[in-house]
PDB file of C-alpha atoms in Angstrom:
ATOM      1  CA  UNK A   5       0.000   0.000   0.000  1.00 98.00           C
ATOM      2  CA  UNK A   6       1.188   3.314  -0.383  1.00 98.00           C
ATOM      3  CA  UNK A   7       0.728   5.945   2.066  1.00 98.00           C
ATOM      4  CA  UNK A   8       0.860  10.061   1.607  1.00 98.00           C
ATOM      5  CA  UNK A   9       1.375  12.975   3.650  1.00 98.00           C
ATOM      6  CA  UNK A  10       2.393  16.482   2.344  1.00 97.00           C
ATOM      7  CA  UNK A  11       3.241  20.376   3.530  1.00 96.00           C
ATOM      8  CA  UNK A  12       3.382  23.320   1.849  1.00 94.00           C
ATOM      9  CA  UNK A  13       7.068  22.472   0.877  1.00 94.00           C
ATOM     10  CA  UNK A  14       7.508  18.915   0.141  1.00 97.00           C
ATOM     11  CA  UNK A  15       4.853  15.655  -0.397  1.00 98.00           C
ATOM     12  CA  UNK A  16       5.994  12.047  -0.230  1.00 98.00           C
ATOM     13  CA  UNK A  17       4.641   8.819  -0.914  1.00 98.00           C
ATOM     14  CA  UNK A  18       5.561   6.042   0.985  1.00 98.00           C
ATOM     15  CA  UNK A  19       5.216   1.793  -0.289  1.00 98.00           C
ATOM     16  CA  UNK A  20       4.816  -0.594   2.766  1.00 98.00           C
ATOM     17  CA  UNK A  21       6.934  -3.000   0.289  1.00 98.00           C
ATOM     18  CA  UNK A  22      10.225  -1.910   1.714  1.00 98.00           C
ATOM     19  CA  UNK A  23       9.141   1.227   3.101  1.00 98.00           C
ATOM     20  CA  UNK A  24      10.641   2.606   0.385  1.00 98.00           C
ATOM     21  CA  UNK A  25      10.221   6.144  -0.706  1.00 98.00           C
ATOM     22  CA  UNK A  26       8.168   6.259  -3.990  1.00 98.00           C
ATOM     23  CA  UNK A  27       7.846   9.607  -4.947  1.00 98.00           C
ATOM     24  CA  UNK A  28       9.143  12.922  -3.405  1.00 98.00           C
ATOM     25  CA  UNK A  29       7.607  15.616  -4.928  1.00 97.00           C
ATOM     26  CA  UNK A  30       8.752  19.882  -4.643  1.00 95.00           C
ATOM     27  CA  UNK A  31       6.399  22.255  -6.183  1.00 89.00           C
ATOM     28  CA  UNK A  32       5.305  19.264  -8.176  1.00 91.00           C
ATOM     29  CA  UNK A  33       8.094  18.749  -9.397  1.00 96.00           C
ATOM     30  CA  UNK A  34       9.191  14.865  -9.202  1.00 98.00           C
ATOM     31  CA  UNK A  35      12.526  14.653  -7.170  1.00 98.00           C
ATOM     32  CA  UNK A  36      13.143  10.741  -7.153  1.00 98.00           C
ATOM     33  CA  UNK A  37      13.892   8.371 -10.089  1.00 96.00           C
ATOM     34  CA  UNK A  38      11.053   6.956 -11.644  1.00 96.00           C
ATOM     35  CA  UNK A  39      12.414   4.073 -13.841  1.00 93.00           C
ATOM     36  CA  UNK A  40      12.238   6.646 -17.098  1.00 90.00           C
ATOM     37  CA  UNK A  41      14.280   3.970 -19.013  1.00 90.00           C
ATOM     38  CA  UNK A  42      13.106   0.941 -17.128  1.00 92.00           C
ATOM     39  CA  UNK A  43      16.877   0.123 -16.070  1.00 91.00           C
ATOM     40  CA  UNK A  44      15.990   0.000 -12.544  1.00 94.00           C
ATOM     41  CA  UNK A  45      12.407  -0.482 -10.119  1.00 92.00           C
ATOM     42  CA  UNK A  46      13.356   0.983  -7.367  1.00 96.00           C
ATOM     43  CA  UNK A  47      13.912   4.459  -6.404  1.00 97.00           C
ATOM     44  CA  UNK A  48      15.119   4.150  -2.812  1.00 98.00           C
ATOM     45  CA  UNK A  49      15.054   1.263  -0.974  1.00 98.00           C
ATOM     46  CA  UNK A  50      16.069   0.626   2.613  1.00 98.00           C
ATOM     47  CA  UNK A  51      19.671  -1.297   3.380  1.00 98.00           C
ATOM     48  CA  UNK A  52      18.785  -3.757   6.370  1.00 98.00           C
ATOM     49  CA  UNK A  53      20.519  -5.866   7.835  1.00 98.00           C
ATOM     50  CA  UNK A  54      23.353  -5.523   5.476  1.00 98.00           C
ATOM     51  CA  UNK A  55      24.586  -3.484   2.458  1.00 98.00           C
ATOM     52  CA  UNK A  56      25.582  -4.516  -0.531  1.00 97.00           C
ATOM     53  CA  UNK A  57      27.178  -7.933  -0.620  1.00 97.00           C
ATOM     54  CA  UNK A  58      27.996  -8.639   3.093  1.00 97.00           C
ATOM     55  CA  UNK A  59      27.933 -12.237   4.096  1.00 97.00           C
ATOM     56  CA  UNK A  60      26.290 -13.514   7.608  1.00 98.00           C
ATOM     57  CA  UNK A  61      28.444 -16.016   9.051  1.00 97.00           C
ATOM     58  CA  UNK A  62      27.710 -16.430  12.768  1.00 97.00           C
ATOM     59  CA  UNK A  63      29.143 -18.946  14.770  1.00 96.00           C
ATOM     60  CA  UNK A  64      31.298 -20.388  12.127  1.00 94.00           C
ATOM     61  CA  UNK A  65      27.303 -21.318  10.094  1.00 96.00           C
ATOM     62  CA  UNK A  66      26.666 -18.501   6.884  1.00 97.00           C
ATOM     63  CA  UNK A  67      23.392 -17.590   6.286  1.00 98.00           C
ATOM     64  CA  UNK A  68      22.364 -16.813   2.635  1.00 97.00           C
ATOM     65  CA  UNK A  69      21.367 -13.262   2.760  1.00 98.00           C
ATOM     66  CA  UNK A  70      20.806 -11.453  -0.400  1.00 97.00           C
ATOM     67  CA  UNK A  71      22.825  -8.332  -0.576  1.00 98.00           C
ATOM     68  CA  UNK A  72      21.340  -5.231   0.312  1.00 98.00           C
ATOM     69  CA  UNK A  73      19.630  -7.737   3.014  1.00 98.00           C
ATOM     70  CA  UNK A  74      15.763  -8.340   3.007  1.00 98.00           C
ATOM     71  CA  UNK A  75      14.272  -5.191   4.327  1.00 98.00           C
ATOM     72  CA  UNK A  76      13.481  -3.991   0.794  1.00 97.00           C
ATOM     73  CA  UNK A  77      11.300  -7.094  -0.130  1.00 97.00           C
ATOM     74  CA  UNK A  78       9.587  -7.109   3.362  1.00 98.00           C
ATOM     75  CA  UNK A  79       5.986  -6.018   3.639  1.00 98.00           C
ATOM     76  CA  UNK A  80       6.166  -3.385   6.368  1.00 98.00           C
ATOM     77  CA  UNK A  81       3.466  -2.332   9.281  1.00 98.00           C
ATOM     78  CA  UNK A  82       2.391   1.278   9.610  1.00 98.00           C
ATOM     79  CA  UNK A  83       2.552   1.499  13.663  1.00 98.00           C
ATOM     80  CA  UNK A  84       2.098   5.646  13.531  1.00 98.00           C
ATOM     81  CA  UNK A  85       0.871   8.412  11.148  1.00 97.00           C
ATOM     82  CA  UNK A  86       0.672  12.133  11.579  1.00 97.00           C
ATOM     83  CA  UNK A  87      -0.221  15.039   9.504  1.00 95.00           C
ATOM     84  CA  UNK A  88       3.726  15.064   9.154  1.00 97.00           C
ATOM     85  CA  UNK A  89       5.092  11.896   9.299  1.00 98.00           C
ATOM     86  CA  UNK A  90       4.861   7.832   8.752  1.00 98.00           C
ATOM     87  CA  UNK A  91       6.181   4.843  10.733  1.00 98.00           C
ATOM     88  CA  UNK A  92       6.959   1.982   9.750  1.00 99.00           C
ATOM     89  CA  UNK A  93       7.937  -1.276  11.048  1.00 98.00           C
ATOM     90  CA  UNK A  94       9.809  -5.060  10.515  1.00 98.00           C
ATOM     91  CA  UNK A  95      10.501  -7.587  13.084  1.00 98.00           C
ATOM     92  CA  UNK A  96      11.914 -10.821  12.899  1.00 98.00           C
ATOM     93  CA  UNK A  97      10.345 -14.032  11.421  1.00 98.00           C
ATOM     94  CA  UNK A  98      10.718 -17.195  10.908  1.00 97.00           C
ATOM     95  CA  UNK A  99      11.528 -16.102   6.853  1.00 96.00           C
ATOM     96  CA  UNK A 100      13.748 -13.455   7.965  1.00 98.00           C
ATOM     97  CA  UNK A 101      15.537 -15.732  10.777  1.00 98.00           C
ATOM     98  CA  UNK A 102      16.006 -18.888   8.462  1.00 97.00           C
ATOM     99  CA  UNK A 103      18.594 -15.710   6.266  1.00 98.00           C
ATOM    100  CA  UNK A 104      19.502 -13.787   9.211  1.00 98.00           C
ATOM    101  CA  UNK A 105      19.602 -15.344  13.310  1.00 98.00           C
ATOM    102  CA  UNK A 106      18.668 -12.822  15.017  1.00 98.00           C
ATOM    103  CA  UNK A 107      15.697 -11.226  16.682  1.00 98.00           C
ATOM    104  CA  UNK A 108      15.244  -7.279  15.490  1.00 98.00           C
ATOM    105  CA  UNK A 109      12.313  -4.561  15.665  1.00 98.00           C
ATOM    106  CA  UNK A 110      13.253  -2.417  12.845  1.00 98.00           C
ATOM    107  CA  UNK A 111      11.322   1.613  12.384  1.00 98.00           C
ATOM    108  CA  UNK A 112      11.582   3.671   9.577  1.00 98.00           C
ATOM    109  CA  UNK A 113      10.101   7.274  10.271  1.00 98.00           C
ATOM    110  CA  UNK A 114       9.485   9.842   7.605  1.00 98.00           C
ATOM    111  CA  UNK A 115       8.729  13.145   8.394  1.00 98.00           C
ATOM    112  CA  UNK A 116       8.416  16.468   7.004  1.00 98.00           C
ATOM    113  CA  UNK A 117       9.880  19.287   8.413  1.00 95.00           C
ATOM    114  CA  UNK A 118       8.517  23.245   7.820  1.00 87.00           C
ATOM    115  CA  UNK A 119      11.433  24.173   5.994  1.00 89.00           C
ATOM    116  CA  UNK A 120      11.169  21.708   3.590  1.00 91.00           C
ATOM    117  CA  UNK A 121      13.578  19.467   4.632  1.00 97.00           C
ATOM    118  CA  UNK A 122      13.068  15.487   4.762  1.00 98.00           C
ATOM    119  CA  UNK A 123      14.178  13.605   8.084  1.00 98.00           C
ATOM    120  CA  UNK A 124      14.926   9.811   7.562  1.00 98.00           C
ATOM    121  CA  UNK A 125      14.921   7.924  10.764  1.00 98.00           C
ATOM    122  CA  UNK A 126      15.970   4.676  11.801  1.00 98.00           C
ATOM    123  CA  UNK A 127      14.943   2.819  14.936  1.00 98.00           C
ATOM    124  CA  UNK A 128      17.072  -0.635  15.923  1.00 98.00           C
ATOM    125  CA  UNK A 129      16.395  -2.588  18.807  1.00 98.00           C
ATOM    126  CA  UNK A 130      17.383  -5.697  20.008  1.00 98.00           C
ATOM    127  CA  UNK A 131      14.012  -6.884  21.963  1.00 97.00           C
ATOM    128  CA  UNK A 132      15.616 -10.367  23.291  1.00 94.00           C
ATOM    129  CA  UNK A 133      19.248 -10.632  23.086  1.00 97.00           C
ATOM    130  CA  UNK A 134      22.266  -9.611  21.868  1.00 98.00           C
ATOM    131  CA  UNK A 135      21.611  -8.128  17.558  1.00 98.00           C
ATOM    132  CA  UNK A 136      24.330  -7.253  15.158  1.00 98.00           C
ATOM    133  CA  UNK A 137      23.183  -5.272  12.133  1.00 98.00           C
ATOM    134  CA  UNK A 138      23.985  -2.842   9.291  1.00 98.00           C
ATOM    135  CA  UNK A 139      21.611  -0.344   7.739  1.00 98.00           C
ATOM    136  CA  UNK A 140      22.102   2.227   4.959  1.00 98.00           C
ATOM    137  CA  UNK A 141      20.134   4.082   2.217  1.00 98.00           C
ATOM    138  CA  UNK A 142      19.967   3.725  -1.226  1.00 98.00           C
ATOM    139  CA  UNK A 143      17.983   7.036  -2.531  1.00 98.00           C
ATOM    140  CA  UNK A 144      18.005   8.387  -6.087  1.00 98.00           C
ATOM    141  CA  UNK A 145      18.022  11.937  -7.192  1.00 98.00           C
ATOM    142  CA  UNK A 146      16.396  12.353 -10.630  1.00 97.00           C
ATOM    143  CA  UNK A 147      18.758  14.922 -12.686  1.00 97.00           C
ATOM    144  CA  UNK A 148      17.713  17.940 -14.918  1.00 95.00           C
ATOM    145  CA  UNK A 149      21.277  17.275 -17.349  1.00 95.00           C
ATOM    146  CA  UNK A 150      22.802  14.247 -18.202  1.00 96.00           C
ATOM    147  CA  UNK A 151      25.022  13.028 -15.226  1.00 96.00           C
ATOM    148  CA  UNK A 152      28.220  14.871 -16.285  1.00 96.00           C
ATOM    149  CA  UNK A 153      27.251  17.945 -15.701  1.00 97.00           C
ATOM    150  CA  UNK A 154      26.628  17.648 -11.816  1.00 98.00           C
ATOM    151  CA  UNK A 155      29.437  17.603  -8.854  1.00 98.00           C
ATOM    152  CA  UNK A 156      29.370  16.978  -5.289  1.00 98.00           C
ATOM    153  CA  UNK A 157      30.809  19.591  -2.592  1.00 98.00           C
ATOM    154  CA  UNK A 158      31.359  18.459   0.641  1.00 98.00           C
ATOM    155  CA  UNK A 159      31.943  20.402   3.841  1.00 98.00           C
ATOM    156  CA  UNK A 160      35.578  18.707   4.523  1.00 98.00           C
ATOM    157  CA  UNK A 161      38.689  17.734   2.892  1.00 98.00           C
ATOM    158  CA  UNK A 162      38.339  14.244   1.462  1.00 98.00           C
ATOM    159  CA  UNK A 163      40.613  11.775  -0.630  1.00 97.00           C
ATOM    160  CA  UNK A 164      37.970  10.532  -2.832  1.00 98.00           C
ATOM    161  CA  UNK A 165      40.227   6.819  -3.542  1.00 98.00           C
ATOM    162  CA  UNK A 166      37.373   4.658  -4.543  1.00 98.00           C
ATOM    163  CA  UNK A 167      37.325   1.024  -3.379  1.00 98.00           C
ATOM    164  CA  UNK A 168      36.874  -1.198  -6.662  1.00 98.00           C
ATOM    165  CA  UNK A 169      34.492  -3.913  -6.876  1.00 97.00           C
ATOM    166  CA  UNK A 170      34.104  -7.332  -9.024  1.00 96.00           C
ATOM    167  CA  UNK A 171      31.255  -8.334 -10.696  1.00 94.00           C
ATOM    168  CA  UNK A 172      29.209  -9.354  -7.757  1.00 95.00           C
ATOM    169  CA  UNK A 173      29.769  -6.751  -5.662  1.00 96.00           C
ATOM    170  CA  UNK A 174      32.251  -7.912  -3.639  1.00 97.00           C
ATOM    171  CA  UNK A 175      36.019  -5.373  -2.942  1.00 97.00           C
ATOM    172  CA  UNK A 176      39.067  -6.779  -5.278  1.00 97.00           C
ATOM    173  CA  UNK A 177      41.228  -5.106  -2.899  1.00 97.00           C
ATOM    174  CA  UNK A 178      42.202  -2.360  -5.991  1.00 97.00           C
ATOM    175  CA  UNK A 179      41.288   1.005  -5.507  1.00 98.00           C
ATOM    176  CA  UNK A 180      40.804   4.144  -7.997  1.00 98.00           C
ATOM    177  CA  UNK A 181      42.187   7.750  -7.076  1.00 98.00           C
ATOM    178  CA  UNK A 182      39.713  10.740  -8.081  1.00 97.00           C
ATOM    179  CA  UNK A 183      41.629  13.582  -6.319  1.00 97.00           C
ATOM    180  CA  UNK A 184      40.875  15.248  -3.912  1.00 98.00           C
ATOM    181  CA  UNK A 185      39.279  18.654  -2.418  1.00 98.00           C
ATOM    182  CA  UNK A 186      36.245  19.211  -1.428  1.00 98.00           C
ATOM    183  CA  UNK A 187      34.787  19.254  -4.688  1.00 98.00           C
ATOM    184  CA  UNK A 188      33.979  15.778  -6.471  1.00 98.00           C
ATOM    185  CA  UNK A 189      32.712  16.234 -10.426  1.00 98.00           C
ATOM    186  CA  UNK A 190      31.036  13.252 -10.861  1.00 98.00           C
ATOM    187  CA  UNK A 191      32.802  10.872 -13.217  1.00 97.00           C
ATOM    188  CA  UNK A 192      30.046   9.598 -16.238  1.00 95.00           C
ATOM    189  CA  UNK A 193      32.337   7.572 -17.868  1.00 94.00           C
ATOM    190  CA  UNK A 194      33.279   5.584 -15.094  1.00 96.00           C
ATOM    191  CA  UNK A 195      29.938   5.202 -13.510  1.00 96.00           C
ATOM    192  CA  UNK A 196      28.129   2.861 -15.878  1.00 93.00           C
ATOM    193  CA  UNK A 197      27.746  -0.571 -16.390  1.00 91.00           C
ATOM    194  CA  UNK A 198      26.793  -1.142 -12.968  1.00 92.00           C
ATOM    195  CA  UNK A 199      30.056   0.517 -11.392  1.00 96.00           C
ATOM    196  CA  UNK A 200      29.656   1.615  -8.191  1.00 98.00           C
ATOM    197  CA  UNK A 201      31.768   4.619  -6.635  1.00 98.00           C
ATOM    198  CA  UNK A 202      32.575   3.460  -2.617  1.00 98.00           C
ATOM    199  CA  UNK A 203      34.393   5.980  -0.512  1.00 98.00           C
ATOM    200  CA  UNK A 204      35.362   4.645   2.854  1.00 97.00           C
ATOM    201  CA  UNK A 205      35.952   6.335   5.768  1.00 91.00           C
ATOM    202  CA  UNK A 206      34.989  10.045   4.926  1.00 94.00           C
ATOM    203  CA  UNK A 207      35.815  12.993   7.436  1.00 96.00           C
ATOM    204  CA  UNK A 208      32.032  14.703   5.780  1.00 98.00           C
ATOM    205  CA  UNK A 209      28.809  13.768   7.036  1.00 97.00           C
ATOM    206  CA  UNK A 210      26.964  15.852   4.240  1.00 98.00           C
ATOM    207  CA  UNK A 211      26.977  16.162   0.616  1.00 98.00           C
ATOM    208  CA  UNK A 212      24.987  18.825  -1.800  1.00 98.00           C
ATOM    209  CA  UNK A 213      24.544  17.569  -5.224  1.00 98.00           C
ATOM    210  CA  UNK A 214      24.888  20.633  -7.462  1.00 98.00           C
ATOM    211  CA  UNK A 215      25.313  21.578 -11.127  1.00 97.00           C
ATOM    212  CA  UNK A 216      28.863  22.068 -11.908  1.00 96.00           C
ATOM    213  CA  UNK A 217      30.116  24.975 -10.508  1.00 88.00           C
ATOM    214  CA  UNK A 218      26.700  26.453  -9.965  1.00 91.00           C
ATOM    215  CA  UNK A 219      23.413  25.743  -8.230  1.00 95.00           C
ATOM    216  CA  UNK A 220      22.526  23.378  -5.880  1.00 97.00           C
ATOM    217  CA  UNK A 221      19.668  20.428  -6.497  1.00 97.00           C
ATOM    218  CA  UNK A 222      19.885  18.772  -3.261  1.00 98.00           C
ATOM    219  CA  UNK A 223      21.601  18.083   0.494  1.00 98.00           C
ATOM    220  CA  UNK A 224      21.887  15.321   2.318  1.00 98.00           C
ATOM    221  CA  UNK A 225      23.046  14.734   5.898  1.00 98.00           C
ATOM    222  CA  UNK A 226      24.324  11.741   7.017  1.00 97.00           C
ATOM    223  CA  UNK A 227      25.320  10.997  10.538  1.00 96.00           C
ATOM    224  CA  UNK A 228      25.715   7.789  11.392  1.00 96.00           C
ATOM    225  CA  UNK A 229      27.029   7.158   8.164  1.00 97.00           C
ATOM    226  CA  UNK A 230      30.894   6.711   7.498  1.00 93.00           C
ATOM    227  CA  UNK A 231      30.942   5.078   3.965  1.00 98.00           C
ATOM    228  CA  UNK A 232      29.107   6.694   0.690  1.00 98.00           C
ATOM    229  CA  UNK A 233      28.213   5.340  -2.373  1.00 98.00           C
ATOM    230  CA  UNK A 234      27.285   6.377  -5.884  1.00 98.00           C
ATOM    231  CA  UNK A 235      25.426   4.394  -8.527  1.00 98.00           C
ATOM    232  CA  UNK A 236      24.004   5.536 -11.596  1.00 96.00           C
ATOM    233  CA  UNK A 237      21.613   3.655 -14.100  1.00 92.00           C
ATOM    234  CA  UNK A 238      23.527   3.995 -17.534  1.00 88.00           C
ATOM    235  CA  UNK A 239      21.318   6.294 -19.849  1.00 86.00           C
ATOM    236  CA  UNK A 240      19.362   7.781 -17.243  1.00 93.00           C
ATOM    237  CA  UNK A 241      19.019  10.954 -15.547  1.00 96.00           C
ATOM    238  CA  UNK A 242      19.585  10.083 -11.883  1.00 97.00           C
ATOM    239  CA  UNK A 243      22.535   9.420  -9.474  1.00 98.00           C
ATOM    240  CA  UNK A 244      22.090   7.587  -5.993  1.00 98.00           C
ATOM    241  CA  UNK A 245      23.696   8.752  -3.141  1.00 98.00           C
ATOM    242  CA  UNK A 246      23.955   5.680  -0.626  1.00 98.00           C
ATOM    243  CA  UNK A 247      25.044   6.003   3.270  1.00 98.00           C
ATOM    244  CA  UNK A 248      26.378   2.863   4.392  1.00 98.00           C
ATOM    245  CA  UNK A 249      27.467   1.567   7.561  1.00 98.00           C
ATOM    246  CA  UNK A 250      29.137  -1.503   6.288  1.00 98.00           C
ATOM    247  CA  UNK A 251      31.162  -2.339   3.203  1.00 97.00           C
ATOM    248  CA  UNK A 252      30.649  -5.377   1.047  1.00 97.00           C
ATOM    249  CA  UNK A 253      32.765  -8.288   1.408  1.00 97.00           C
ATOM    250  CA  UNK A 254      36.199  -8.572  -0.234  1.00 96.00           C
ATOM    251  CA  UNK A 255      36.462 -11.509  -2.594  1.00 91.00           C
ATOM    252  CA  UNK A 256      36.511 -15.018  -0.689  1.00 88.00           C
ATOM    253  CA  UNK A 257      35.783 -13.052   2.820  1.00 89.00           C
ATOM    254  CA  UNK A 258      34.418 -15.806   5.260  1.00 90.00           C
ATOM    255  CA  UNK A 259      34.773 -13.347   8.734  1.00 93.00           C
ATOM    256  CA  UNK A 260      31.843 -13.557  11.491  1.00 97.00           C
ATOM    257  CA  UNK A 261      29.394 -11.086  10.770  1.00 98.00           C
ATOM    258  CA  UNK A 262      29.614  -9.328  14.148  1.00 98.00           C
ATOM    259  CA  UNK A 263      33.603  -8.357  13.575  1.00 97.00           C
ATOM    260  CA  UNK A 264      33.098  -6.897  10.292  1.00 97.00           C
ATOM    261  CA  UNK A 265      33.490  -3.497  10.057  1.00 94.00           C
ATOM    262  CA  UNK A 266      30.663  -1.202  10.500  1.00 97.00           C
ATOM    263  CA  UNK A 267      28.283  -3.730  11.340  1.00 98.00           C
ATOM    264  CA  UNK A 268      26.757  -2.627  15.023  1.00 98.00           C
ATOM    265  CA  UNK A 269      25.929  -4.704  18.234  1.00 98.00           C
ATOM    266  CA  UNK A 270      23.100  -4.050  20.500  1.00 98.00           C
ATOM    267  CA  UNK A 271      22.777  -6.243  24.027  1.00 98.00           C
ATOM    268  CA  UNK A 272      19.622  -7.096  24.675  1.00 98.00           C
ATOM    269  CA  UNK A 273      16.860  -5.021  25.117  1.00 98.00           C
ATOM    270  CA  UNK A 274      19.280  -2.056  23.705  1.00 98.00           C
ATOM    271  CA  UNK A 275      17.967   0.645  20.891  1.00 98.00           C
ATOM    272  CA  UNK A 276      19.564   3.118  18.802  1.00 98.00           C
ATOM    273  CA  UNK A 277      18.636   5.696  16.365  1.00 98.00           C
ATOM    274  CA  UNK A 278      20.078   7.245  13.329  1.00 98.00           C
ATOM    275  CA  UNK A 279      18.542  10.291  11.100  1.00 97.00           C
ATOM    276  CA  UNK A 280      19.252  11.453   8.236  1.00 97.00           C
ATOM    277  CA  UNK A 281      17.961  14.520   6.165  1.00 98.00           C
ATOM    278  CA  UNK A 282      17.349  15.047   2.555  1.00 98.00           C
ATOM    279  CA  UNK A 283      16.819  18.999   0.893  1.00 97.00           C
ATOM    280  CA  UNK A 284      15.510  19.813  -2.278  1.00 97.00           C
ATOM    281  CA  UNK A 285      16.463  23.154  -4.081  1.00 95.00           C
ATOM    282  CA  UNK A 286      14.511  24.682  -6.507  1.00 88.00           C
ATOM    283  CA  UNK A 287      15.575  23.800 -10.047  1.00 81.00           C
TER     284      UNK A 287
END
């Protein structure tokens, strides 16, 4: 089912498949991918309990977990709605435990703020024992120009050294040097054919998508969030921008889930929250 709510700045439309974010609409103006070229379905699923190819092993047993996890083919609950905002929720099942062993309540909030702005939220807790988890996002920004023509500008430093991946997803252990600044043109030759951009470790924990060198399309914040990725659907007119907590798996990796990096542990009966904001700019 999809589910609505809407200010004077900003509506949204929100699947219970996933609760992904369908539609994001400024001054009627569509802000999310919409599968234009019908290279990709989605427009911005949720990353739970993994991202991207990131094997479960626990206890020396694996437990075949798609990447990106299950959260994005799960038929959420709505538990709350307001005027501004939707909640949804997952918990653990026996489908869900038979890929991943543990026992999780998992909220997504939306909500719109006055200003415009779009707050993300994620709620993890561990209602039984000890939970070990990744989440991320995976939203798409539909583009005005062809992909070239946009940068990135972030509010630190960064050495934007790209981890390179194989075929499936998983790290080769190469890497791919695109300078460095605080500026980040985004590269359109390189990012097709499913290539995906990973930058580990960054100092930022915000990013505003702009036209090169001149105005802004959108913001995101971040915190929470220490890797960022960029995918692009080959002859479209979109770019995801994708918070991570974990990475995927190098080539042949085998570790226990809990010790990878990035992946979180609650104790039992322990909850945490992350949120994240997205802002649109008029075109």
């Amino acid at each position: 089912m999809i589910y609505r709510i809407a200010n004077d700045k900003l509506s949204i439309a929100v699947s219970s498949l996933g609760a992904e974010l369908v539609s994001a609409k400024q001054g009627g103006t569509e802000r999310l991918w919409q599968n234009e070229t019908g290279e990709w379905a989605h427009s911005a699923p949720v990353l739970f309990p993994v991202c991207g190819n990131c094997g479960v092993w626990v206890n020396g047993a694996e437990y075949p977990i798609k990447p990106h996890g299950f959260a994005k083919y799960s038929e959420f609950a709505l538990v709350d709605r307001g005027e501004d905002r939707l909640t949804f929720e997952l918990c653990d099942s026996p489908n869900t435990r038979a890929v991943f062993p543990y026992a999780f309540r998992f909220r997504i909030t939306y909500r719109l703020g006055e200003d415009g702005a779009l707050f993300i939220e994620y709620e993890i807790s561990a209602p039984s024992a000890k939970l070990s988890y990744a989440c991320g996002g995976h939203e798409s920004y539909a583009l005005a120009n062809p992909i070239g023509c946009y940068e990135l500008v972030f509010p630190e430093e960064e050495r934007f050294v790209s981890l390179l991946h194989d075929g499936a997803g998983r790290l080769t252990g190469k890497t791919l040097n695109f300078g460095a600044g605080k500026v980040l043109p985004l590269p359109a030759e390189f990012l097709r054919e499913g290539r995906t951009l990973i930058f580990s470790g960054l100092r930022s924990r915000s990013v505003i998508l702009r036209e090169r060198g001149g105005r802004a399309a959108a913001q995101t914040h971040f915190n929470g969030f220490e890797n960022l990725l960029l995918w692009h659907a080959s002859d479209s007119r979109m770019i995801c921008i994708e918070p991570w907590q974990n990475l995927p798996d190098a080539a042949g990796e085998k570790g226990e889930f809990p010790l990878k990096k990035g992946v979180r542990t609650l104790q039992a009966n322990e909850k945490e929250t992350f949120t994240r904001m997205i802002r649109y700019f008029d075109l």
